[in-house]
Coordinates of C-alpha atoms in Angstrom, one line a residue:
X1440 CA 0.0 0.0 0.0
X1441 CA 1.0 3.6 -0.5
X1442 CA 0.5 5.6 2.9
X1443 CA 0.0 9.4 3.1
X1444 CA -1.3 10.9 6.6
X1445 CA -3.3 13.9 7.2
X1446 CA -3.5 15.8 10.6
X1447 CA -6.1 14.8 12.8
X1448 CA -7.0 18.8 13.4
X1449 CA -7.0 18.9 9.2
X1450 CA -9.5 15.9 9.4
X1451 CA -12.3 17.9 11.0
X1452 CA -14.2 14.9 12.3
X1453 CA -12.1 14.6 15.7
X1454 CA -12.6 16.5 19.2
X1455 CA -10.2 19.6 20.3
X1456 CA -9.2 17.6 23.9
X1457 CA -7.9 14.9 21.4
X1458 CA -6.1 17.0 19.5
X1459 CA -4.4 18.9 22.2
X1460 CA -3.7 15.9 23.8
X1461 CA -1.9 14.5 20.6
X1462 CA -0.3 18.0 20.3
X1463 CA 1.1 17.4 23.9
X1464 CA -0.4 20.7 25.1
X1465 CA 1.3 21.7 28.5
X1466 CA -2.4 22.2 30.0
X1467 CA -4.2 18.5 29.9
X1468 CA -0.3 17.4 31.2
X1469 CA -1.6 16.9 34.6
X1470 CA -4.3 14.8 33.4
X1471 CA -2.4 11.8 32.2
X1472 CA 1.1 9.8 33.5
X1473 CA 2.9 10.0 30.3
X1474 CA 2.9 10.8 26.7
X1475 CA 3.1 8.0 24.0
X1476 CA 6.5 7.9 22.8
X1477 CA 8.7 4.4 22.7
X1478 CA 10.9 6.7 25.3
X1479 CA 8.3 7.3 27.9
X1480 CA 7.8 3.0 28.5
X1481 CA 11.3 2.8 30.2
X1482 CA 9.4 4.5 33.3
X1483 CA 6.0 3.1 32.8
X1484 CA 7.9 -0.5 33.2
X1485 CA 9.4 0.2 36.0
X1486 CA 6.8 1.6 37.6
X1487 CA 4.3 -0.7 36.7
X1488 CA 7.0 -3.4 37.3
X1489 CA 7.0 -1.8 41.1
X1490 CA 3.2 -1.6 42.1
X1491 CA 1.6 -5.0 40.1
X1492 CA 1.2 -7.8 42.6
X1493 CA 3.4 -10.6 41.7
X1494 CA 0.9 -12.9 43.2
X1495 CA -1.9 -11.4 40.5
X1496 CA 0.0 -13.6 37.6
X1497 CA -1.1 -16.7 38.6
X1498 CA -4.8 -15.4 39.1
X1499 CA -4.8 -14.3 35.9
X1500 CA -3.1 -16.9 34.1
X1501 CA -5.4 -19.7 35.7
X1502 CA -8.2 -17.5 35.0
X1503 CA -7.1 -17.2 31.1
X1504 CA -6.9 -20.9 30.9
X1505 CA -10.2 -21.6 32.4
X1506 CA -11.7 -19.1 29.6
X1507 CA -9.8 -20.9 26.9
X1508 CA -10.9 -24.3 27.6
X1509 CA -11.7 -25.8 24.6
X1510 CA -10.5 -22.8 22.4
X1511 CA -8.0 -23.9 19.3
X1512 CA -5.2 -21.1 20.1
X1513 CA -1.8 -20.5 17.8
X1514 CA 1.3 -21.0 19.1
X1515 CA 1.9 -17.5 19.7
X1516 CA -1.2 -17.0 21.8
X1517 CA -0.3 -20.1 24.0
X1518 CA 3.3 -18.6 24.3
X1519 CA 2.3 -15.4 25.3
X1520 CA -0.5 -16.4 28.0
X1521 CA 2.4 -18.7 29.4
X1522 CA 4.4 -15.8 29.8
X1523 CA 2.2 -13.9 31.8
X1524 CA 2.9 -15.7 34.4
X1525 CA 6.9 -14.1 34.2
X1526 CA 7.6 -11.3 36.0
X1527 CA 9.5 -9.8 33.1
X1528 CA 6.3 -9.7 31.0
X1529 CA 4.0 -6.5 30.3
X1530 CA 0.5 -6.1 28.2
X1531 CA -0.7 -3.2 26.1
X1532 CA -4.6 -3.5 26.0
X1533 CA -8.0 -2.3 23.9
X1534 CA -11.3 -2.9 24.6
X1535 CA -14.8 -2.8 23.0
X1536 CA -17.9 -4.0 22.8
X1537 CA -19.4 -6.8 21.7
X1538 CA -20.5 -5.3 18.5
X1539 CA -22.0 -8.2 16.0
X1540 CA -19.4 -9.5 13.7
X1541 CA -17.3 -6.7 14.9
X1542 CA -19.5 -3.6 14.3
X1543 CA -17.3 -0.8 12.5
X1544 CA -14.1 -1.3 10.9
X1545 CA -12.0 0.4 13.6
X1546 CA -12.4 -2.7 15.7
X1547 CA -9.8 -4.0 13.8
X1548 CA -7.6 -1.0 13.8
X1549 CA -8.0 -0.7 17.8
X1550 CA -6.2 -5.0 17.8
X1551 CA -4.1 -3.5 14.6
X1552 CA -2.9 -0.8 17.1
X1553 CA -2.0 -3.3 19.9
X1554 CA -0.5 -6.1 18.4
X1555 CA 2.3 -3.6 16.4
X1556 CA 2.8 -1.5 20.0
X1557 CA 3.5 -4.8 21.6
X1558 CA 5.9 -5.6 18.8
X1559 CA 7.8 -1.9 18.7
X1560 CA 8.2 -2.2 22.5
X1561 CA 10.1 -5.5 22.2
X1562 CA 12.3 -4.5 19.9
X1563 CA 12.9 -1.3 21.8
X1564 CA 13.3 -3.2 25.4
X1565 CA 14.2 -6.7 24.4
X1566 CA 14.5 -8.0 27.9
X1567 CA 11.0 -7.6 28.5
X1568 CA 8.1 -9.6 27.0
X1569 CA 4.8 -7.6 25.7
X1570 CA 1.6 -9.0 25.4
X1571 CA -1.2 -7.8 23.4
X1572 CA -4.7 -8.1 25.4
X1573 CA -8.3 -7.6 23.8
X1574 CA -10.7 -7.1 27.0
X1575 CA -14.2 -7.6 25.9
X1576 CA -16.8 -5.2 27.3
X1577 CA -19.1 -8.7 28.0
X1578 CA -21.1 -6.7 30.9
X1579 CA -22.1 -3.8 29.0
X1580 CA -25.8 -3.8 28.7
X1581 CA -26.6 -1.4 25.4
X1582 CA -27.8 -4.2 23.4
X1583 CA -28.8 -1.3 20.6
X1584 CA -25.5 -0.3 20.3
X1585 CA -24.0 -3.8 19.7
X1586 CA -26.9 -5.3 17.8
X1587 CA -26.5 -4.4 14.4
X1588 CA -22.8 -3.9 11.5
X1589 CA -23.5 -2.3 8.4
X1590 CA -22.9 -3.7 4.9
X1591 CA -23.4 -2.3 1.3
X1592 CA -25.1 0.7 3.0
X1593 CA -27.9 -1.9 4.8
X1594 CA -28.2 -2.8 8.0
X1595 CA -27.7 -5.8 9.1
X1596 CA -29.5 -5.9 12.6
X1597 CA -30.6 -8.7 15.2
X1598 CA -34.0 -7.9 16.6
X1599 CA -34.4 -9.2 20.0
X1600 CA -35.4 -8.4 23.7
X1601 CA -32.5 -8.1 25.6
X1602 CA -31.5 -7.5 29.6
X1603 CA -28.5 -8.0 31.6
X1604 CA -25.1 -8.3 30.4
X1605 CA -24.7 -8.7 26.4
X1606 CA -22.0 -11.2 27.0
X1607 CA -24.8 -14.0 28.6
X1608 CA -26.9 -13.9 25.6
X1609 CA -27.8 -16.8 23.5
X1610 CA -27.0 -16.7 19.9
X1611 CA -30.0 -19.4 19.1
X1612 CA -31.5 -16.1 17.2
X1613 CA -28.7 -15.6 14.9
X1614 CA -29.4 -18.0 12.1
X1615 CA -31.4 -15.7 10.6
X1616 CA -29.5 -12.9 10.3
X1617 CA -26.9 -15.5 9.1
X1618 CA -29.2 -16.4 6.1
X1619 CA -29.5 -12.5 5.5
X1620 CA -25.9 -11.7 5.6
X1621 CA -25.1 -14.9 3.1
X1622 CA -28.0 -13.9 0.8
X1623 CA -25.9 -9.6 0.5
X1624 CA -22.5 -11.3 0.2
X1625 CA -23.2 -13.9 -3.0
X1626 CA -20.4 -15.9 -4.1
X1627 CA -17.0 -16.2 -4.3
X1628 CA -13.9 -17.3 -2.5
X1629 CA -13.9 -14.2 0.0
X1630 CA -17.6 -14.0 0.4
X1631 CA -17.7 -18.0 1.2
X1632 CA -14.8 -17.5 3.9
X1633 CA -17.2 -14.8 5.8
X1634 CA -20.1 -16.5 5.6
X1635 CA -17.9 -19.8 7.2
X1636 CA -16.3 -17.2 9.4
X1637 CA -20.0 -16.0 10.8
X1638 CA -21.4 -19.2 11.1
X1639 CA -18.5 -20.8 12.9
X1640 CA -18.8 -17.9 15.5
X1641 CA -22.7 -17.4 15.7
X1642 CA -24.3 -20.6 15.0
X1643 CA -22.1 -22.7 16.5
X1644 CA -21.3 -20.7 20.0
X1645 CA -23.8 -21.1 22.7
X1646 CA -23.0 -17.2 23.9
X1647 CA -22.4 -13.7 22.6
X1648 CA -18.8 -13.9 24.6
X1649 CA -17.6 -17.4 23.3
X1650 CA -18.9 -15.9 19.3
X1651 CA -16.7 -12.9 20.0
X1652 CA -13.9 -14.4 21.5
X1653 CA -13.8 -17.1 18.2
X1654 CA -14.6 -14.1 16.0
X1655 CA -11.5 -12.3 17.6
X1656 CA -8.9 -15.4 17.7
X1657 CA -9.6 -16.2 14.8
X1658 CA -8.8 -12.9 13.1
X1659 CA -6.0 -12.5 15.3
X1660 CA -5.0 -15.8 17.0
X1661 CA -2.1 -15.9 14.4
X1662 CA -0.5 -12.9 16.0
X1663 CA -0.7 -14.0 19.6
X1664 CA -3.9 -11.7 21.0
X1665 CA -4.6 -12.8 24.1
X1666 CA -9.1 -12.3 25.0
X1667 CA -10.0 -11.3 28.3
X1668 CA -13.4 -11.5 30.0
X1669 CA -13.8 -9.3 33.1
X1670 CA -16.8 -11.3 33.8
X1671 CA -15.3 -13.4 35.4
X1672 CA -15.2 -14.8 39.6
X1673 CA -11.5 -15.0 39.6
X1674 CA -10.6 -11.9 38.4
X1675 CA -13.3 -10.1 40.5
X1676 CA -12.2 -11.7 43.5
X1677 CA -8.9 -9.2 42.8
X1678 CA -10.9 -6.2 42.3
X1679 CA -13.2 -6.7 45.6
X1680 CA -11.1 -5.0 48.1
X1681 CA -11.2 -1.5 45.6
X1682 CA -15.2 -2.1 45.0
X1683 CA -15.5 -2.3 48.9
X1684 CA -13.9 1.1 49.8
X1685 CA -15.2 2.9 46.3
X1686 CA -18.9 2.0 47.7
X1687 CA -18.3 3.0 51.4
X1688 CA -16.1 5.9 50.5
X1689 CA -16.8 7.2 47.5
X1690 CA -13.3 7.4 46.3
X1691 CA -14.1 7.7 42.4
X1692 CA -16.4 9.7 42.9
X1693 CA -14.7 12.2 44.6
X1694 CA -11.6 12.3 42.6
X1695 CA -13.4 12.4 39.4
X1696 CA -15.5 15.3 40.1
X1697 CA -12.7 17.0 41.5
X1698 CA -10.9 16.4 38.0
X1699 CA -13.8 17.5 36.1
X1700 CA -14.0 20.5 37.7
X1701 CA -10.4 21.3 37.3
X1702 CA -10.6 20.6 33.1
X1703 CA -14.2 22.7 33.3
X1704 CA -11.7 25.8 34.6
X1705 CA -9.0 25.3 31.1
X1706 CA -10.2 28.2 29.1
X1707 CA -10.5 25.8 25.9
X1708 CA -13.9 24.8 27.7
X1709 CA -13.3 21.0 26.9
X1710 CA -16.9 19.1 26.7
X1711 CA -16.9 16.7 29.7
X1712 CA -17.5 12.4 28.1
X1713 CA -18.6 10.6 31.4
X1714 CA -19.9 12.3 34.8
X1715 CA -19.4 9.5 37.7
X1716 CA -22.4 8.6 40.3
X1717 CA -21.5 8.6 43.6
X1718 CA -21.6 4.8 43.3
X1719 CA -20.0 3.0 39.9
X1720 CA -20.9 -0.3 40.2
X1721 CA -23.7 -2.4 39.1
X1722 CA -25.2 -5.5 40.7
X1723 CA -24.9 -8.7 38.1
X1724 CA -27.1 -12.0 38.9
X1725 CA -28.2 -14.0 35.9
X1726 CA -30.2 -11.9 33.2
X1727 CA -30.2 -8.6 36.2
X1728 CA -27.7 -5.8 35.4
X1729 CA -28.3 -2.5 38.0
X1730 CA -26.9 -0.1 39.1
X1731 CA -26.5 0.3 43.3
X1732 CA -27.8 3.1 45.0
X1733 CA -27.5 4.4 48.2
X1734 CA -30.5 5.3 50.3
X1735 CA -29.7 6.6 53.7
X1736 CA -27.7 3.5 55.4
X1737 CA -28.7 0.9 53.2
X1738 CA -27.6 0.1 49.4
X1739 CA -30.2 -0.9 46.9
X1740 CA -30.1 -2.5 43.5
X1741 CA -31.7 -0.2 41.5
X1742 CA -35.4 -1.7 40.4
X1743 CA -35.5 -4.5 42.4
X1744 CA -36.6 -5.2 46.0
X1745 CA -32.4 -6.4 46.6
X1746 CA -30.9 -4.3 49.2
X1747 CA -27.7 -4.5 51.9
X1748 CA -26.5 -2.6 54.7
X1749 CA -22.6 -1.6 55.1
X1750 CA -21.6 -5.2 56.6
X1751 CA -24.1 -7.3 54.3
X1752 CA -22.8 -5.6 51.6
X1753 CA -19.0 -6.6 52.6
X1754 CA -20.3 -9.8 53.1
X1755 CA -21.7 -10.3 49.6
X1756 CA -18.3 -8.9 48.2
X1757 CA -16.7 -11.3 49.6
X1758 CA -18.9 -14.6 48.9
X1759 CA -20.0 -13.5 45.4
X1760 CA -17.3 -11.2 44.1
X1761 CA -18.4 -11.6 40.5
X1762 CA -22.0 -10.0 41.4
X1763 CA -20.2 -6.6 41.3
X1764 CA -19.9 -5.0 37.7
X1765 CA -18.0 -1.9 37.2
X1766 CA -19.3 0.7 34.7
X1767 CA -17.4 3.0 32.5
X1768 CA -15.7 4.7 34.9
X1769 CA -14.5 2.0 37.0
X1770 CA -14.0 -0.7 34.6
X1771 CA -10.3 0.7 33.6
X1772 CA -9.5 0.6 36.9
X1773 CA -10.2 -2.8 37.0
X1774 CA -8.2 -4.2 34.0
X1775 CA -5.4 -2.0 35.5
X1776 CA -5.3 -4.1 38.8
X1777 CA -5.4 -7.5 37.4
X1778 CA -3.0 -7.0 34.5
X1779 CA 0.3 -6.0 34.4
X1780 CA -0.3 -3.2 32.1
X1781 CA 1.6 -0.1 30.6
X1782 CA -0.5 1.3 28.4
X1783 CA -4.2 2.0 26.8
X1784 CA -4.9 2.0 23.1
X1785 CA -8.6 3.8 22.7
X1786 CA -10.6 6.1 20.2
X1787 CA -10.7 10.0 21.0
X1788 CA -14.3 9.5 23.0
X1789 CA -12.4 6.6 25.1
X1790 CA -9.2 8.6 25.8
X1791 CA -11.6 11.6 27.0
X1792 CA -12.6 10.1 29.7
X1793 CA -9.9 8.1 30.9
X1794 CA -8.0 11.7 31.3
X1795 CA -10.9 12.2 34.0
X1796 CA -9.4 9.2 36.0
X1797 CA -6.0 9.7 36.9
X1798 CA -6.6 11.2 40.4
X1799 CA -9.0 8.2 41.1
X1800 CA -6.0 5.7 40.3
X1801 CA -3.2 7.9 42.5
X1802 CA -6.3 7.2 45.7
X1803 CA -6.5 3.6 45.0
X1804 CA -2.5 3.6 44.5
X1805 CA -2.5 1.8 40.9
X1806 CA -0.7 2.6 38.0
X1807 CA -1.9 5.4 35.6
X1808 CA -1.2 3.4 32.1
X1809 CA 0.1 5.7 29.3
X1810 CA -2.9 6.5 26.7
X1811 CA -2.5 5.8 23.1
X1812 CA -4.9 6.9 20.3
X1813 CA -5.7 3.8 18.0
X1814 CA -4.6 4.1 14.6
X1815 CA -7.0 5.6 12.4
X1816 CA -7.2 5.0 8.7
X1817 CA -9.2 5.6 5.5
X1818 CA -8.7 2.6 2.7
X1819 CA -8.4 3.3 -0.8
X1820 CA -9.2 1.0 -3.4
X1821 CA -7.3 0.9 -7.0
X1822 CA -10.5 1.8 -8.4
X1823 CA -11.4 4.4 -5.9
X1824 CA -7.8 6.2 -6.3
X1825 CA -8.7 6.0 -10.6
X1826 CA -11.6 8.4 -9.8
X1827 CA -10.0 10.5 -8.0
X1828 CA -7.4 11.5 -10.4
X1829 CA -9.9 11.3 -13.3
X1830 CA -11.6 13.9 -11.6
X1831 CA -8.6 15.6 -10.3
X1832 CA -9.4 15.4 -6.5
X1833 CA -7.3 15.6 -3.5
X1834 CA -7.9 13.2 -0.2
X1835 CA -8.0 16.1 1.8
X1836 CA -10.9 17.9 -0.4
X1837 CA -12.9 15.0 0.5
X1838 CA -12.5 15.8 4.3
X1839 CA -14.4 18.9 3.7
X1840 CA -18.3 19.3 4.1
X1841 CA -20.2 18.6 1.2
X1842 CA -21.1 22.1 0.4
X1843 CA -17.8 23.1 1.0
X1844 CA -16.4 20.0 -1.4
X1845 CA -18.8 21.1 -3.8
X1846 CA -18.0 24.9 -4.1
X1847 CA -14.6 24.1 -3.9
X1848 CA -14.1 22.3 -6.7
X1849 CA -17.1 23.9 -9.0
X1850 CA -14.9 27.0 -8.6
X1851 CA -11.9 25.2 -9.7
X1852 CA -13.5 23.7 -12.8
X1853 CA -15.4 26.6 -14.4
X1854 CA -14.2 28.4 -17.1
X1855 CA -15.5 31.5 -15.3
X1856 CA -13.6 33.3 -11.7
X1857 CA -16.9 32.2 -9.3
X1858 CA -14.9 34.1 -6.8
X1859 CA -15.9 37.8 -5.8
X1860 CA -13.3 38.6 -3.1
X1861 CA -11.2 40.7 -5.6
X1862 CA -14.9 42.6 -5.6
X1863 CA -15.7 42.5 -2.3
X1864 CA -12.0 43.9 -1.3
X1865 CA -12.8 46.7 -3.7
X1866 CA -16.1 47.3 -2.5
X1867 CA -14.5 47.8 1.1
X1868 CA -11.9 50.3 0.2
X1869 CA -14.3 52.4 -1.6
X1870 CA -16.6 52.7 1.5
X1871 CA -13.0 53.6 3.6
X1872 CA -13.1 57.1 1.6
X1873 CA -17.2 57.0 2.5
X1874 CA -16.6 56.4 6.0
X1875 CA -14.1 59.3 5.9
X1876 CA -16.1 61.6 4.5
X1877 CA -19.2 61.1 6.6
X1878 CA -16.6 61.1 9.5
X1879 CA -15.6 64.5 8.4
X1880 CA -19.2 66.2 7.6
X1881 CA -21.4 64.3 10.1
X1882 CA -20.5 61.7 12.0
X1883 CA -24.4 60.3 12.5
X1884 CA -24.2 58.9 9.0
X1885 CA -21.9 56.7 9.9
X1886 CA -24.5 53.9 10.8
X1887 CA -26.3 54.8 7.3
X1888 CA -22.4 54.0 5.3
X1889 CA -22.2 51.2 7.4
X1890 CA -25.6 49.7 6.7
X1891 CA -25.1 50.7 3.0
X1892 CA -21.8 48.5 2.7
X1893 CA -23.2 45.6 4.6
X1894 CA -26.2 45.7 1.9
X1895 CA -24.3 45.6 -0.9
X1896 CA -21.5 43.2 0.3
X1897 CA -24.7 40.7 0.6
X1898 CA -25.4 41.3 -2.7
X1899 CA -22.6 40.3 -4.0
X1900 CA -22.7 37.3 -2.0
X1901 CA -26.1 36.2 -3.5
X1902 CA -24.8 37.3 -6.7
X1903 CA -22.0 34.7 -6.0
X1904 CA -24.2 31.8 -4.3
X1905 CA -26.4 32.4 -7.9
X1906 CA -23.7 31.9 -10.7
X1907 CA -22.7 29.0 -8.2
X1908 CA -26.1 27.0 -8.2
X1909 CA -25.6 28.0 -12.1
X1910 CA -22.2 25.9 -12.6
X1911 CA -23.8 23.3 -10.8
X1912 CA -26.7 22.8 -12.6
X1913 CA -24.6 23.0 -15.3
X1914 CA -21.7 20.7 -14.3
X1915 CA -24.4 18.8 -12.9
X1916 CA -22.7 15.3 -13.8
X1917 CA -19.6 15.8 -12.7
X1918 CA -21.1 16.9 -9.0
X1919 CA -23.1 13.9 -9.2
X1920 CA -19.8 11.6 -9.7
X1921 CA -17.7 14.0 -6.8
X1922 CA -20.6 13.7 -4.3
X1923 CA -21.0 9.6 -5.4
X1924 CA -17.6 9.3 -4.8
X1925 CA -17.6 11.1 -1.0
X1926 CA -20.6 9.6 -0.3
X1927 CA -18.6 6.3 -0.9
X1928 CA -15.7 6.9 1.1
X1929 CA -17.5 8.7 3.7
X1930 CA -20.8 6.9 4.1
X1931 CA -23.3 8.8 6.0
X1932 CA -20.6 11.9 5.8
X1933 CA -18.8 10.0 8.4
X1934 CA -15.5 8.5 8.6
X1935 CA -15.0 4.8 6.6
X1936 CA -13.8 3.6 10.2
X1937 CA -17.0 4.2 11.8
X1938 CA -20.0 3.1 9.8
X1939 CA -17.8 0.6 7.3
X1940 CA -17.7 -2.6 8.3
X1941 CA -14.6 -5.0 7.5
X1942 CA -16.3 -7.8 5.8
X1943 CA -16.2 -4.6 3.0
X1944 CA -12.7 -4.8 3.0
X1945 CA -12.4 -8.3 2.8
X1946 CA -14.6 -8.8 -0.1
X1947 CA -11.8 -6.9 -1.7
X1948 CA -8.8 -8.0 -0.1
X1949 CA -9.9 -11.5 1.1
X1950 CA -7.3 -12.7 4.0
X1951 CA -4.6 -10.5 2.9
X1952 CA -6.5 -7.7 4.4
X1953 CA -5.2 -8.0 8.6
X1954 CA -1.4 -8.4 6.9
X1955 CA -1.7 -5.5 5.1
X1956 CA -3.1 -3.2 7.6
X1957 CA -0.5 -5.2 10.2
X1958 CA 1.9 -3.7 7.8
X1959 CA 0.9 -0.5 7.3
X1960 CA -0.3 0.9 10.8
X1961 CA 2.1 2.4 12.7
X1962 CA 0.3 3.1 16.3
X1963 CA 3.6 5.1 17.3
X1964 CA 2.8 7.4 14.2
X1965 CA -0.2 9.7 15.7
X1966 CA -1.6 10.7 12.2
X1967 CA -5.0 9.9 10.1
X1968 CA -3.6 7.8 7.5
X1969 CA -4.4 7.5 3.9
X1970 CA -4.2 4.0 2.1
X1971 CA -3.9 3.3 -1.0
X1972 CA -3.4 -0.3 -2.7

């Protein structure tokens, strides 16, 4: 492929706190624990390699093999999870939900990102082994955000009532949407491998977790991801002690605000992502997922008659560990405490509101992992790249709004200037001699000059606006081919990444399409990139 990259401020589709955060902006510093550079992991190992509990390896590594029971696994997989267990060994992590079949394309640039981290950090610190982690987000409960991926601008959806935790859910329901996926894809050797791809995972897993966790080993089992499932009693057991004090002290909560207020004061008025409850854990029993409340001294599972005081509360923390779900705010404190972790790889809504947390982590005394943007990427095909240059367009024109894209290159294409500025700049120096003169005989017509020029300088913006709707009635085709061709690229006048899903790709690329991004993504080179092949 042939990469260009485009600034993530020139992109116009990403937030300012991400791009001052990219940009290393002195103010957001004492939100985060260190910038993203291969230089700044010599002291995140060593001071993750300082405050991990030793004893937390062989929890996790008898908790990873108890989840991959029955799972075919690579060789690099099963090398890495064994070396989990060494003290010398570090993970870089992603998460996500449990979108079906893998929801938008960036999934896959999120694992992308991880995988090639893991492998820059080893050849930077070759002492030290990195492992590349996918946590799924199986206790999330947005079923409406997961339930549906895009393909050929249709939407592929699974209809169902859903409660609880999204990981739990049967996948009986799926051979439907199966039949409705194989009918859009047709034939061929590519389309044949997704449908076997989706059935393998959907029809013949019993859960949404196990589907994903095939779905994910399979597509990246060859370069040793390693799937973790928070929901799980081993791993909660760890996390216990931290739920215990966050409910009866409020720690998060109090930390969080704090920091929110502190980024509300920044005079680039930053929008805040997540406000934290005074309580941010939910209760988890079978299909029941709710949050706990507090109601004078007792605590009560939100909708339901379940309730505890302060020591039946510890109590049930400490028999049933794995009844206590963290939400967004709380769930990165958890994978920090049960893996030995240096860093985060997330998307710019992710990253926003993990820099609300770092306070909360210094309270609970765990390690603040460093926070890296995923890779972000728009795909070219052959074809795609033919009609740009037939129509001589630029990848960053089709960044630009659609009016915007359209005046643009309208005005570039017409035989006629479509441009009144040179006007308009005349205009304005002729009304400096009117100003003068009114200044100089009576200063109350002022106001009349000034309404005067403001008149006519609208004029000669209809005028302009006009002879544009003109052109492009006139170079009505060609707009219809530009606008075709954005609408392609940018479905929904979004970004590929977010509406796009990869079985897209992989139509066109068939299993050569993970090497080449593998080979292309740098996650250490913070840019939007372009590729072409």
């Amino acid at each position: 492929m042939d990469i260009d990259c485009l600034p993530f401020k020139q992109t116009g589709y990403f937030s300012d706190l991400f791009c001052d955060y990219i940009d290393d902006k002195e103010e957001l510093r004492p939100f985060y624990n260190r910038f993203p550079s291969i230089e700044g992991f010599k002291e995140q190992i060593e001071e993750k390699l300082a405050n991990y509990p030793e004893a937390n390896r062989s929890i996790l590594y008898d908790a990873l093999q108890e989840q991959y029971k029955g799972v075919p696994i690579s060789k690099s997989t099963r090398e890495h999870l064994i070396q989990l267990k060494e003290p010398i060994t570090f993970t870089v992590v992603t998460g996500h939900q449990l979108n079906l079949f893998t929801g938008p394309l960036y999934f896959l640039y999120k694992i992308i990102s991880t995988i090639n981290l893991t492998i820059a950090l080893k050849k930077a610190y070759p002492r030290f082994n990195f492992v590349p982690i996918y946590w799924m987000a199986t206790e999330d409960h947005d079923f409406e955000e997961i339930n549906f991926f895009n393909f050929k601008n249709k939407k592929i959806q699974w209809n169902k009532e859903a409660t609880g935790a999204v990981g739990r859910l049967g996948t009986k329901d799926l051979k439907g949407i199966y039949g409705t996926f194989a009918k859009e894809l047709g034939g061929g050797t590519n389309a044949d491998a997704l449908k076997d791809l989706f059935r393998k995972a959907y029809l013949e897993h019993s859960t949404l977790a196990e589907a994903t966790r095939y779905l994910a080993n399979e597509l990246f089992g060859p370069y040793g991801l390693v799937i973790v499932d928070g929901d799980n009693e081993r791993l909660k057991r760890l996390l216990a002690p931290y739920v215990k004090r966050d409910i009866l002290d409020k720690v998060t909560f109090k930390n969080v605000s704090e920091t929110i207020s502190k980024l509300k004061q920044l005079p680039e008025s930053y929008g805040i992502q997540v406000n934290p409850r005074e309580i941010n854990y939910f209760y988890i029993k079978g299909p029941l997922r709710e949050r706990i409340v507090q109601t004078k001294d007792k605590f009560q599972v939100f909708n339901t008659d379940i309730q505890f005081n302060r020591e039946e509360l510890s109590k049930e923390l400490e028999n049933h560990p794995e009844r206590f779900s963290p939400n967004v705010i709380t769930r990165p404190l958890y994978q920090e405490i049960i893996l030995p972790n240096l860093c985060y790889i997330g998307g710019g809504g992710e990253l926003a509101y993990w820099l609300e947390l770092r306070s909360a982590f210094e309270a609970m005394d765990v390690t603040f992992p460093i926070l890296l943007p995923r890779n972000s990427a728009l795909v070219l095909t052959v074809k795609q790249q033919k009609k740009l240059d037939k129509m001589d367009i630029s990848v960053a024109d089709l960044f630009l709004s659609r009016n915007h894209f359209i005046n643009k290159k309208i005005r570039e294409i017409s035989n006629i200037n479509i441009d009144f500025s040179p006007q308009k700049d005349t205009l304005k120096e002729q009304f400096k001699g009117m100003y003068e003169i009114a200044s100089q005989t009576d200063a109350s017509f002022l106001g009349a000059v000034k309404a005067q020029e403001v008149k006519q300088l609208k004029g000669l913006d209809a005028l302009e606006n006009r002879l544009l709707k003109a052109q492009k009635r006139k170079l009505k085709d060609h707009v219809e081919r530009m606008t075709s061709l954005q609408n392609e690229l940018f479905p929904g006048q979004s970004l590929q990444e977010r509406h796009l899903n990869f079985s897209e790709l992989y139509l066109e690329y068939g299993e050569g399409l993970i090497p080449i991004l593998m080979k292309d993504l740098d996650p250490l080179k913070i840019d939007f990139a372009i590729l072409r092949h």
